[in-house]
XYZ file of C-alpha atoms in Angstrom:
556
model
C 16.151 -23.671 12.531
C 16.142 -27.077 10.656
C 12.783 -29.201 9.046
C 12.196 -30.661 12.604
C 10.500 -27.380 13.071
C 7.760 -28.035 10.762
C 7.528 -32.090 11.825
C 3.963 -33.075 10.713
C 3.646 -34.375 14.931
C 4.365 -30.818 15.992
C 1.884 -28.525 13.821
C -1.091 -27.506 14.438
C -4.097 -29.618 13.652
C -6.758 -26.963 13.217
C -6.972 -23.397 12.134
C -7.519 -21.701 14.963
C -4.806 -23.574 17.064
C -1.598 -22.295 14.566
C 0.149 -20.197 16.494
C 0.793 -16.981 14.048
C 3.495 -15.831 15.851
C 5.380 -18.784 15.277
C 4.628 -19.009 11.501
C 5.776 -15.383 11.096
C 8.732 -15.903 13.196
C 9.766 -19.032 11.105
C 9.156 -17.597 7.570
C 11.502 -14.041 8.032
C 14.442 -16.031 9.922
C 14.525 -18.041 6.647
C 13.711 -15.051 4.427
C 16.547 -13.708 6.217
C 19.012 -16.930 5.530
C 18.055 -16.437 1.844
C 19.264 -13.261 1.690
C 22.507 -14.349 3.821
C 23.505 -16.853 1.202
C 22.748 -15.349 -1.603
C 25.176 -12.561 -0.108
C 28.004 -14.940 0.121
C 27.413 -16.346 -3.335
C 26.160 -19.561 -2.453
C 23.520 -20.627 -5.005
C 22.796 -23.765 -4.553
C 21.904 -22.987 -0.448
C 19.407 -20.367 -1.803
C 17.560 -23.042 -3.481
C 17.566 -25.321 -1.125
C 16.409 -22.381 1.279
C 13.646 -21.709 -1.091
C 12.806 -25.284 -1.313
C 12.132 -25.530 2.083
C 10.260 -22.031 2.728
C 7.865 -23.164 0.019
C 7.356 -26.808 1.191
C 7.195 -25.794 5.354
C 3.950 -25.849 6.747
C 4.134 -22.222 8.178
C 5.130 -21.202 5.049
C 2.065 -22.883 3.621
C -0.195 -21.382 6.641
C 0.793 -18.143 6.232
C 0.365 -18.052 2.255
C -3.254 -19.195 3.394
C -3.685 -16.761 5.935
C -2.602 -13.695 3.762
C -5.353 -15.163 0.979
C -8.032 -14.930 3.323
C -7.759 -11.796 5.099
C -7.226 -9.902 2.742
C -9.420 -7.760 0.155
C -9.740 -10.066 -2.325
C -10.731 -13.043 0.004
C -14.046 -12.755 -0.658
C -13.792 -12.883 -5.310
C -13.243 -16.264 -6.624
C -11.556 -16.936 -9.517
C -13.027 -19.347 -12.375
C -13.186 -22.274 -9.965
C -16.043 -20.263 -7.799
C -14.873 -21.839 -4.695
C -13.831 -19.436 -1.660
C -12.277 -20.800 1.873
C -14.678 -18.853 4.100
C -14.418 -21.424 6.986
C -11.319 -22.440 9.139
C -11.885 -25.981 8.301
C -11.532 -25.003 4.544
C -8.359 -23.323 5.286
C -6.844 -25.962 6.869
C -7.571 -28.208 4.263
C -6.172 -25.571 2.226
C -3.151 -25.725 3.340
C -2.318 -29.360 3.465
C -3.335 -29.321 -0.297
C -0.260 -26.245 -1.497
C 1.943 -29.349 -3.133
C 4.139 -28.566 -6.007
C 3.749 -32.433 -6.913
C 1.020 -32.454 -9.348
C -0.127 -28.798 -9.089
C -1.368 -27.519 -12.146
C -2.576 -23.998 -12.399
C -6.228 -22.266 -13.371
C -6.713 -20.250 -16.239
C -7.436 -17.052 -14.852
C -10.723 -14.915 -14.727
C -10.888 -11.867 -17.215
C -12.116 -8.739 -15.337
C -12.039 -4.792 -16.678
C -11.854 -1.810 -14.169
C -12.225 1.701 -15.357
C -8.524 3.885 -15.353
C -8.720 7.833 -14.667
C -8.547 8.230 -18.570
C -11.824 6.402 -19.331
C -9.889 3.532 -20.536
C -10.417 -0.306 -19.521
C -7.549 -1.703 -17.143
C -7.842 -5.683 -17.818
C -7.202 -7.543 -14.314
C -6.730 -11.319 -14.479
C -8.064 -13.279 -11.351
C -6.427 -16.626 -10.077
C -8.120 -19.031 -8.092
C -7.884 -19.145 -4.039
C -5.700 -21.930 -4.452
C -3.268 -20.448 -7.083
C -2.955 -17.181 -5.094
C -2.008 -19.176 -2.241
C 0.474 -20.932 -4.315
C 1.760 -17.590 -5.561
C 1.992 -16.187 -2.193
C 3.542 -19.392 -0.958
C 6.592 -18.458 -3.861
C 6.899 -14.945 -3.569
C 7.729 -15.575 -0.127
C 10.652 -17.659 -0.875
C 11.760 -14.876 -4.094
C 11.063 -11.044 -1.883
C 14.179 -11.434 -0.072
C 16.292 -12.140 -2.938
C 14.110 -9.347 -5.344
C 14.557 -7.106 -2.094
C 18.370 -7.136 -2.234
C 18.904 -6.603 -5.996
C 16.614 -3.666 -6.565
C 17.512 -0.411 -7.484
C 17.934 1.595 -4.908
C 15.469 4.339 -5.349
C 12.581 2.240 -6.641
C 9.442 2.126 -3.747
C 6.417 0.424 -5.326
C 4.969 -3.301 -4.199
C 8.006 -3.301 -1.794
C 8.490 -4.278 1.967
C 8.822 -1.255 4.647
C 8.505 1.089 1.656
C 5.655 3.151 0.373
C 4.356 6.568 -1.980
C 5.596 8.689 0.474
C 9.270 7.505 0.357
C 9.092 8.252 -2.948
C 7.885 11.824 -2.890
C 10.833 12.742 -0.612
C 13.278 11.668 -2.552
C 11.494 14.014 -4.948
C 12.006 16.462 -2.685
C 15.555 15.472 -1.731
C 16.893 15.295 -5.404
C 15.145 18.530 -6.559
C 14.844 21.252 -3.192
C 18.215 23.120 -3.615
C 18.835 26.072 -5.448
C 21.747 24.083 -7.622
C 19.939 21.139 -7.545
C 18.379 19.836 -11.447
C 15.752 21.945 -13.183
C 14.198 19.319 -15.246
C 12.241 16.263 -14.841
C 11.561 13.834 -17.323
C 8.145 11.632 -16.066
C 7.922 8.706 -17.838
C 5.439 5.692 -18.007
C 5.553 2.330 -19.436
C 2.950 1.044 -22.100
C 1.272 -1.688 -20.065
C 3.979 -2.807 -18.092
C 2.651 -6.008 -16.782
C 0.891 -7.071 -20.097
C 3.791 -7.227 -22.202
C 6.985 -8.005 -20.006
C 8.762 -10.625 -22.264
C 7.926 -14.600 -20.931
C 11.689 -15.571 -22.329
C 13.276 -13.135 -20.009
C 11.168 -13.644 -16.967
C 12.256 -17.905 -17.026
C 15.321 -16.629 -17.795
C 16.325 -13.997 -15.370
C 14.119 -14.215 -12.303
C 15.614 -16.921 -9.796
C 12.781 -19.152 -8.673
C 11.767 -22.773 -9.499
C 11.400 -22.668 -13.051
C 8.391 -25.096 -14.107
C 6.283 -23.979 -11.478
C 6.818 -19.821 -12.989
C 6.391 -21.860 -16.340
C 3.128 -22.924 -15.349
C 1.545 -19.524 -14.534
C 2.652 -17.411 -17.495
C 1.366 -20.235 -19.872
C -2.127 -20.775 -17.292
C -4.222 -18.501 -20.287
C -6.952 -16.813 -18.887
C -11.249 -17.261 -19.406
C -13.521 -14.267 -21.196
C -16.774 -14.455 -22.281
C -16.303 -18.165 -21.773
C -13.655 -19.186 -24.090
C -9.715 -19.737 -23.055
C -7.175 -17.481 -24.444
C -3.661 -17.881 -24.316
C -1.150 -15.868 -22.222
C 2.338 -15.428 -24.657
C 3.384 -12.000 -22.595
C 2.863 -10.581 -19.648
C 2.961 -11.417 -15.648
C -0.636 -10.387 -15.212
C -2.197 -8.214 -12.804
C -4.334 -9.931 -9.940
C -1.587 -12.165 -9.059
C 0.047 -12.256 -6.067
C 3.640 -12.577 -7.342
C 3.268 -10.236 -10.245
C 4.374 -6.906 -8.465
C 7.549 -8.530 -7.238
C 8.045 -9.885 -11.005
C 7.528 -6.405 -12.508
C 9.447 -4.849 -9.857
C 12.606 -7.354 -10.907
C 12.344 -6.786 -14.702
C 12.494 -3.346 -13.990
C 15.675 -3.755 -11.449
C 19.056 -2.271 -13.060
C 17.521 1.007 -15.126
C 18.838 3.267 -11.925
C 22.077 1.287 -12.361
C 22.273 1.741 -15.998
C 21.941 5.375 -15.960
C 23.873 6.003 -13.109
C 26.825 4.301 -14.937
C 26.301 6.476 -18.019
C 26.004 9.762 -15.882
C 27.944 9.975 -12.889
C 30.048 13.133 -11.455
C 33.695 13.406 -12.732
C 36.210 16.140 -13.715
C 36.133 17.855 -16.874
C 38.891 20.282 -17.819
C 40.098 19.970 -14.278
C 36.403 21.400 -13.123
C 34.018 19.131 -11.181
C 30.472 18.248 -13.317
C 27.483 16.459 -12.630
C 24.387 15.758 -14.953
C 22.534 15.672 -11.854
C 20.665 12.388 -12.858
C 18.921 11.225 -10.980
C 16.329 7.967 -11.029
C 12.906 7.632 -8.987
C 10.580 4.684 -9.559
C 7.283 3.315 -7.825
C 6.006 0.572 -9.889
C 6.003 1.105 -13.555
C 6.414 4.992 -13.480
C 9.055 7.057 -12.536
C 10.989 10.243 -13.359
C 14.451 10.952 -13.840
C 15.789 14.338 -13.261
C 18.578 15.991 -15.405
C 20.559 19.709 -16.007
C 19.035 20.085 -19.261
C 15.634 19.073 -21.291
C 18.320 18.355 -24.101
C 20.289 15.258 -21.845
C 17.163 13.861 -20.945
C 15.961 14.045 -24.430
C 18.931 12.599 -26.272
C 21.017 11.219 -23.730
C 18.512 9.447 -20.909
C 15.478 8.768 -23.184
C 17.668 6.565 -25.784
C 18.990 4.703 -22.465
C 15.766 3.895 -20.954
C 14.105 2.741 -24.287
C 17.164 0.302 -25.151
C 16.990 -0.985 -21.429
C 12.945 -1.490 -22.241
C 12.847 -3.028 -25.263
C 15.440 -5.814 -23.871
C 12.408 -6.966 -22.201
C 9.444 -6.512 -24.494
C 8.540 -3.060 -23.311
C 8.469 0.654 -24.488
C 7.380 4.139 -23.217
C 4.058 5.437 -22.905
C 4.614 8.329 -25.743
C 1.364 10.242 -24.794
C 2.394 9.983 -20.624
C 6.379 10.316 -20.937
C 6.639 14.151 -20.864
C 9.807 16.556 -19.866
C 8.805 19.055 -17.828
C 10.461 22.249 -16.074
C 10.539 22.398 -12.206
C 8.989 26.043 -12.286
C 5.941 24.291 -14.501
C 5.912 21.823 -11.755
C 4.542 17.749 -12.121
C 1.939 15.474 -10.734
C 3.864 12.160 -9.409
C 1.423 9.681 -7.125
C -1.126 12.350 -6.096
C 1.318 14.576 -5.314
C 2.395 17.688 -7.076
C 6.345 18.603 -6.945
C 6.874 22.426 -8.085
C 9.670 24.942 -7.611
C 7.729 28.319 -5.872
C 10.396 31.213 -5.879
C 12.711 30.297 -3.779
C 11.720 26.799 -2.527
C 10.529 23.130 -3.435
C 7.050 22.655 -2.152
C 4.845 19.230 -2.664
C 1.072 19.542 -2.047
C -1.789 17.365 -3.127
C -2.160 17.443 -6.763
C -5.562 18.984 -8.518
C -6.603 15.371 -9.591
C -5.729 13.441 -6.562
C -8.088 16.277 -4.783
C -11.072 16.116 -7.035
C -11.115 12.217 -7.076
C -11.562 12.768 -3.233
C -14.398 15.186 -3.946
C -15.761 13.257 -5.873
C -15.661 10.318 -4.078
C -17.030 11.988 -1.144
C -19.722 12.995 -3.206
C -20.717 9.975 -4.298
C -21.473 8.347 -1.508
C -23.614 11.308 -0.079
C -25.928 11.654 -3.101
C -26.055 7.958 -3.491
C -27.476 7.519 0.236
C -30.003 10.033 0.989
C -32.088 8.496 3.340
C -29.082 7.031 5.312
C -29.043 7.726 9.139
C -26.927 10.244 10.095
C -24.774 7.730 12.296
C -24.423 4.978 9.201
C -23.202 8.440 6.772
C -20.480 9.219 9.186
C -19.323 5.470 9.823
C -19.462 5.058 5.826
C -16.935 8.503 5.340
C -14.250 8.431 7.904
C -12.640 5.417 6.746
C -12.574 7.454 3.436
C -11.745 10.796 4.735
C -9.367 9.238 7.689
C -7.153 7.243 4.352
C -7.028 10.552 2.114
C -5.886 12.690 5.421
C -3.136 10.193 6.595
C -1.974 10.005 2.718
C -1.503 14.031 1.815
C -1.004 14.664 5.904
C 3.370 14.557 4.952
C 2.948 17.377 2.117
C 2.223 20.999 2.311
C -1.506 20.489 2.932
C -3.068 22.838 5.247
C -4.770 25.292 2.914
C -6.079 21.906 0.602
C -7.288 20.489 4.275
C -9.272 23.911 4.770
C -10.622 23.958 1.412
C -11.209 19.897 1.674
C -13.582 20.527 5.180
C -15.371 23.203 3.649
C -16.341 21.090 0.452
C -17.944 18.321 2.503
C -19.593 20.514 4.455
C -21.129 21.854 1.645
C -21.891 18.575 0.385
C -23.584 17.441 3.963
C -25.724 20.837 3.949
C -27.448 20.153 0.975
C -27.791 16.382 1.852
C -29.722 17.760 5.299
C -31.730 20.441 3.069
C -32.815 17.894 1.095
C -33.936 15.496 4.281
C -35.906 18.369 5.312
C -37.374 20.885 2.579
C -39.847 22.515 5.367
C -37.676 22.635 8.261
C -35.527 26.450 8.707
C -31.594 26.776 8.478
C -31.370 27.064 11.787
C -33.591 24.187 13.097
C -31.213 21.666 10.288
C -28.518 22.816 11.820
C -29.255 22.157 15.577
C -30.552 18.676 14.717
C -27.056 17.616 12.712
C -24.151 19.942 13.625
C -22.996 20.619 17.094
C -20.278 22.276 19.187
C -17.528 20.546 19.456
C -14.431 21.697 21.142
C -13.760 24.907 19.008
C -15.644 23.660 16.274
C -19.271 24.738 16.154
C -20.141 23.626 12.924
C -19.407 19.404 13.768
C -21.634 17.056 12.046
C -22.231 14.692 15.109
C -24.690 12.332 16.263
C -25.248 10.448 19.791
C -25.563 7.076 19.155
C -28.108 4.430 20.822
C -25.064 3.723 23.390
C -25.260 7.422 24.301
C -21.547 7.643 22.231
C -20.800 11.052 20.658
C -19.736 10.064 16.820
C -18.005 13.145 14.948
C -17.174 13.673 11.146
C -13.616 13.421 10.806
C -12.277 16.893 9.526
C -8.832 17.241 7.582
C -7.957 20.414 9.587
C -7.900 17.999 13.035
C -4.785 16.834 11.499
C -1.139 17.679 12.018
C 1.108 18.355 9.090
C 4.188 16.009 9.910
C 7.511 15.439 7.813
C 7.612 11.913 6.575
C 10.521 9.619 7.885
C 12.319 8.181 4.487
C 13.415 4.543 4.650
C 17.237 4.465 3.834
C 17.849 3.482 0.123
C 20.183 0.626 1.135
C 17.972 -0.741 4.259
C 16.022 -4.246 3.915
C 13.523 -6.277 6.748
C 15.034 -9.222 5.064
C 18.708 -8.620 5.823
C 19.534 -9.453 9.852
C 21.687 -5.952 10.177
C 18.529 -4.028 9.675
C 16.720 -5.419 12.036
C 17.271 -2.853 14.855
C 17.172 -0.098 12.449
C 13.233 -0.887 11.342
C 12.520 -1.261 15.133
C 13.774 2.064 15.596
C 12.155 3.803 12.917
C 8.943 1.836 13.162
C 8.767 3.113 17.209
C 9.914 6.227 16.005
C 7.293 6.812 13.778
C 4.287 5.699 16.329
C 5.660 8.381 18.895
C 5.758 10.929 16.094
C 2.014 9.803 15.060
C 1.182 10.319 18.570
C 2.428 13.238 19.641
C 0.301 15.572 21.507
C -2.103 13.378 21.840
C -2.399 12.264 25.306
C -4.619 9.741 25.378
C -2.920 7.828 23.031
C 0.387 8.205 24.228
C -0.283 7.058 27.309
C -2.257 3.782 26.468
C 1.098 2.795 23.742
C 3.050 3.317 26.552
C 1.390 1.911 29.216
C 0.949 -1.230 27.021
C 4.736 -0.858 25.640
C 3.674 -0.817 21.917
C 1.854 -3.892 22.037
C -1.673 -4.811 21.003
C -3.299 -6.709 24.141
C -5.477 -8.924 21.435
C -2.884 -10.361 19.028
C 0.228 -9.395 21.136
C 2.449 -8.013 17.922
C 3.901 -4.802 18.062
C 1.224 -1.870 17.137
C 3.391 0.086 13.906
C 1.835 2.984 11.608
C 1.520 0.658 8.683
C -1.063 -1.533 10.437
C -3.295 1.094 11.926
C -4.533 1.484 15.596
C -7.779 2.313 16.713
C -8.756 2.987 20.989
C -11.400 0.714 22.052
C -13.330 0.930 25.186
C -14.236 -2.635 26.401
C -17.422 -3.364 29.611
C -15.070 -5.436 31.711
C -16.868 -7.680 34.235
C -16.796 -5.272 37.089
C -18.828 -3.253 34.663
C -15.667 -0.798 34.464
C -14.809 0.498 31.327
C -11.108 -0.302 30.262
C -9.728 1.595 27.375
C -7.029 -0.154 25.171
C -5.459 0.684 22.023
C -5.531 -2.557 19.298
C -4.637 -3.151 15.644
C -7.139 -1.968 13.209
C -7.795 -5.117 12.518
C -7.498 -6.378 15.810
C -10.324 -4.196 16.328
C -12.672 -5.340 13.488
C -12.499 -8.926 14.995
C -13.611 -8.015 17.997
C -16.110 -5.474 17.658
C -17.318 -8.253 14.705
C -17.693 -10.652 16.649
C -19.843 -13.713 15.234
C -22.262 -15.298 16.638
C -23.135 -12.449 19.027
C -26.081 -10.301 18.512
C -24.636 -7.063 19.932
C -20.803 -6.141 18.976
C -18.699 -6.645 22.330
C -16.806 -3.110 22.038
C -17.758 0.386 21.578
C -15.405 1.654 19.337
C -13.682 5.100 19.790
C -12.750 6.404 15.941
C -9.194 8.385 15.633
C-alpha cells in the first residue's frame, strides 16, 4: 500500500461513488502498520505513517462519513453549518487540510447528571470533528497498544460488559479479595493537565496545540480553555483514556505475588477501569486505604487530577457495589451480578416517560417509540443474573400501559380494553399488539422473551489494530452472532444462508452493529426475507423521495 492508492485521478469524484469498502480497507491496513512500527521501535516510520493516514483521501472520507452518520450529525457547533447533502460532504472532505486549519471555539452546552448536577459538554464544529476524527484515526492504534490492560471504556472491540466480567473473574472465588475500593475522578476531562497532554501523547503537536487552546463560546462571550480535553470531541476519549494509561501498571509493580518467610502472598490487587472510574480490589480495607489510595492520588496529581472524595468509597464484597449499571455482590456462597437498583429505575422511569407524555399516541406509534428502548436495556443487563429483574421489568410496563388504555377509555369495561389492546400471543395472553395498515402483527417487546447468555470477554492483551489478532476477532465476532442466534431458527438460517453477510452493504453482520429481518415485495410479488444491518435497514425502509417505505420491517 503506497500514496498511489489515494492518486487524486483514482478517487472518487462524488459522494455516493466512494467505495466504503475500500476506504475502510485502506485506513486499518495502515492503522495496522502503525502499530507494526511502533512495535519495532521505529519512530520516525510512525510519523510518517500518521502523516499519511491523516493526509489520504480515505482517511479524509471516512472521518467525514463517521461525522455524518452519526448522532450528533444533525447539532452544529458555533459555525451553524451542518453537511446534510452529499455534495456538502464531498466538499467536506477536500477541505480537511492541516495547511492553514485553524480551529472553532467550541459551543458551551449543560446536560443534567443522575445527581442533579450540570455536566458541561463543549461542541466543535462539523469541520473540527472531522478533523478530530481524521487524527484519532492515525493515534487509536498506537493508544490501543499502550493501554492498561484491564481498562474497557471509549475502546475498539471492547465494551461495559468486558468490564463486569472481569469483575466477576477477579472477585467469584472463595479465596479470591474481599474488598473493593470504587473510585472516581473529579472531572476527569475538565482538568487533565494541557503541559502533559503536548507532552506525552504522540501526535502532531501544533495541530493538538490548536484544540486545547480553541476556548469555547457561552452566553456569547469567548472563554479560554487552560485545562482539560473537553467532552464533545471526537478525540477526547482516546486522550483521557491515554492520560489514564500506566495506573494498572503502577500498582501492579507495587503489589505483585512473591514469597514471604518462604510462604507464597498475594495482595490480590487487582485494577478495573472503564473511562474515568474504576475499582481496585485488595485483601484488606487497610491496603487499599494506606497502601493503593496514596498510589493512585500521586499517579493523579502528576497530571492535574484528584479523586472524587464524596464517590471514592471502600466497600466489602458481602455489602456488594454498583459499577456501570451493574451490581457485583458476594451471596453466600457465590459472586452474582444483576442489574443495579438505579440502572432499573432510570429504565422505569424512562419507560414512563414516554407513556404519560403521549397519551393520545396510536397504539402502533407507542410500540415503535418503546422497543428501541426496551430492546437496548434487554440486550445490556441480558449477560447478568437478570431473570427475576426481567419478570418484575414486564410487569411494570404493563402496569404502566393499563393505565395509559384506562385513561383512553374511562367508559369502556376491563374486559372490552383489554380485547381491543392485548392479545394472545404464543403463550402470552396478555401481549400488547396491534395489526398494522399492512395487515403486520406488531408486538411489545417483553424482557422475559430474552435468553440469559454468558458474555464472551475480549482477551486483555488482544487488539483489531495488531495483524495477529485478526483471526482471533473473526472468530469471536462469528462466535458471538451464532451464540445471539441460537434457537432461533429463523435467524439462523437466513445468517447462514447469506454466510454472515448483509445483502445491502455487503460487510460482515457482527453483534456490535445490530441486525434486524426485513421482508422485501420482490418483483414477482414474492416476499423475500433477508437479514441486514440495523442501519442497513433504516436506509432502506427510509427511503427518500418515496412516499411509502419500500420494506416492511420485522422487529427482533
Amino acid at each position: 500500500m503506497n500514496g498511489k492508492t489515494c492518486a487524486t485521478s483514482d478517487v472518487a469524484k462524488a459522494w455516493n461513488r466512494i467505495d466504503w469498502n475500500k476506504a475502510e480497507a485502506y485506513v486499518k491496513k495502515l492503522q495496522m502498520r502503525i502499530v507494526k512500527a511502533h512495535q519495532q521501535g521505529r519512530t520516525g516510520k510512525v510519523k510518517s505513517l500518521q502523516w499519511l493516514l491523516t493526509h489520504s483521501f480515505y482517511g479524509r472520507a471516512l472521518a467525514v462519513k463517521r461525522v455524518t452518520s452519526n448522532k450528533g450529525k444533525k447539532t452544529a457547533g458555533v459555525d451553524k453549518i451542518l453537511w446534510s447533502t452529499p455534495k456538502l460532504k464531498y466538499e467536506a472532505i477536500l477541505s480537511l487540510k492541516r495547511r492553514g486549519y485553524k480551529p472553532l471555539p467550541l459551543k458551551r452546552v449543560y446536560i443534567p447528571k443522575k445527581n442533579g448536577k450540570m455536566r458541561p459538554l463543549s461542541i466543535p464544529c462539523m469541520k473540527d470533528r472531522a478533523m478530530q476524527t481524521l487524527y484519532k484515526f492515525a493515534l487509536e492504534p498506537i493508544a490501543e497498544i499502550t493501554a492498561d490492560p484491564n481498562s474497557y471504556g471509549f475502546r475498539a472491540k471492547r465494551c461495559v460488559q468486558d468490564a463486569i466480567e472481569q469483575c466477576f473473574t477477579c472477585l467469584n472465588k472463595r479465596k479470591s479479595p474481599k474488598w473493593v475500593l470504587e473510585g472516581d475522578i473529579k472531572g476527569c476531562f475538565d482538568n487533565i493537565s494541557h503541559e502533559w497532554i503536548l507532552d506525552n501523547i504522540p501526535m502532531d503537536k501544533d495541530i493538538l496545540r490548536k484544540w486545547l487552546k480553541s476556548g469555547y463560546i457561552e452566553t456569547g462571550r469567548l472563554f479560554p480553555t487552560d485545562l482539560g480535553s473537553p467532552q464533545g470531541s471526537s478525540i477526547s476519549p482516546t486522550i483521557c483514556n491515554m492520560v489514564l494509561d500506566g495506573l494498572e501498571v503502577k500498582l501492579k509493580e507495587k503489589y505483585y505475588k512473591r514469597t514471604i518467610g518462604g510462604k507464597p502472598y498475594s495482595p490480590k490487587v487487582n485494577f478495573i477501569r472503564y473511562a474515568d472510574d474504576f475499582i481496585v480490589t485488595g485483601e484488606s480495607k487497610e491496603l487499599l486505604e494506606n497502601g493503593v489510595l496514596p498510589i493512585i492520588r500521586d499517579f493523579l496529581s502528576e497530571r492535574g487530577l484528584e479523586l472524587s472524595e464524596e464517590k471514592t468509597v471502600i466497600t466489602h464484597i458481602e455489602d456488594g457495589f454498583d459499577f456501570l449499571g451493574s451490581n457485583i455482590r458476594w451471596y453466600k456462597d457465590k459472586l452474582l451480578t444483576k442489574p443495579s437498583k438505579k440502572n432499573y429505575k432510570a429504565i422505569i422511569s424512562k419507560i414512563r416517560e414516554i407513556i404519560k407524555k403521549n397519551p393520545s399516541m396510536k397504539q402502533e406509534d407507542l410500540i415503535r417509540k418503546l422497543n428501541p428502548v426496551i430492546r437496548g436495556w434487554v440486550n445490556f443487563q441480558k449477560y447478568n443474573v437478570s431473570s427475576q429483574a426481567f419478570e418484575r421489568f414486564d410487569f411494570d410496563v404493563w402496569r404502566c400501559l393499563w393505565q395509559w388504555c384506562k385513561r383512553r377509555h374511562p367508559k369502556k369495561s376491563h374486559k372490552w380494553i383489554a380485547k381491543k389492546y392485548f392479545r394472545q400471543v404464543g403463550k402470552r395472553s396478555w401481549t400488547f399488539s396491534v395489526k398494522t395498515l399492512d395487515s403486520f402483527e406488531l408486538h411489545l417487546i417483553y424482557a422475559t422473551d430474552t435468553n440469559i447468555i454468558r458474555w464472551l470477554k475480549t482477551k486483555s492483551e488482544a487488539t483489531p489494530f495488531d495483524e495477529k489478532f485478526t483471526e482471533y476477532f473473526e472468530d469471536r465476532d462469528t462466535e458471538r452472532m451464532f451464540r445471539e442466534i441460537n434457537g432461533r431458527k429463523k435467524l439462523n438460517a437466513l445468517y447462514k444462508a447469506q454466510k454472515g453477510i448483509c445483502p445491502h452493504c455487503g460487510e460482515v453482520i457482527t453483534v456490535e452493529r445490530g441486525f434486524r429481518i426485513h421482508s422485501e415485495i420482490g418483483a414477482d410479488f414474492k416476499e423475500k426475507k433477508m437479514l441486514l444491518h440495523a442501519e442497513c435497514h433504516r436506509a432502506l425502509y427510509y427511503l427518500k423521495n418515496t412516499d411509502e417505505p419500500a420494506l416492511v420491517t420485522q422487529g427482533l
